[in-house]
């Protein structure tokens, strides 16, 4: 049980750090867009690459904050049936939660599997976004963020699965400890 607690705490620290980096990126993007709009309308001089950086930034923010959204219980899903099942049949509710968490971990693993060759290709070939001579940005950091974000999300799904398996029947989720 100590190993589980240590793993969950370490994962939690990584998830929170990833979320904080995403929040800083939101702040930086906001400043960049305001500076671009100000330069465009007051000085007729926009900042080159703002569009590309915002496009990349939105994707990066999504993957940086996805695992925290899951860990904090704010992942979008329909709970109407699960809430009723938890009261009527806790065993079926636990089975469905287990199934959803395993499916989520598998989906995250599939994204990691698909993004890995893209990361390597972007790194080796020097792929970039933007226009040469105006603004360019390498693609590999975005693929790295996708990989890290999906790895953390997959691990968080597995942690939720483990927490469900370790939880004693009849003990509320928060009282049982573990991820969440």
Phi, psi and omega in degrees: 000328178295320179298319179297314180298317179296317178298314182296321178294317179296316178298317178301319179296318178294319181296315179294319178298315178299317178298317180296321177297318176299319178295319176297323178294323175299314179299314180296320179295320179299314178297318179298317180292317178298317178296320179295314180295318178298312179297322181294314187269329180271324186241004183052038182217086179291163178272122179297137175089359181299315180301313181296317182293323178292318179300313178293319183298321180297316179295316180299316180298317179305309184286331178290330185255356183298314183294325178291321177302316178294312183298323183276002177077023182250014177291133182294126174195159180271116183258003185303312181286318181297322180296317178292321180294325181300326178278313185285317183214086182302326181295317179292321177300315178296321178296317178295317177300316177302313181298315180297319181293318178295318178297320177297318178297320179294319178296316178298319178296322178295322178293318177300315180300320180283329183279334183303309179295329178292321176299312180298317179296316179296324179291309183293317186271350179071036179297148182213166171247154179110190182241125179302133180091344179249298178198130173226149178217132181294148180279333189301326179298325178294316178295325177295318178296319177300316179298312180296313181299317180287328176296314178297320179294317177298316178296323178293320175299318179294323178295320176295321177298313180297319179298321177296320180290326181279340182290134177283140178302138179089350179266126180302155186304312183291325181289335183281344181081189180086192184296148176140000000 
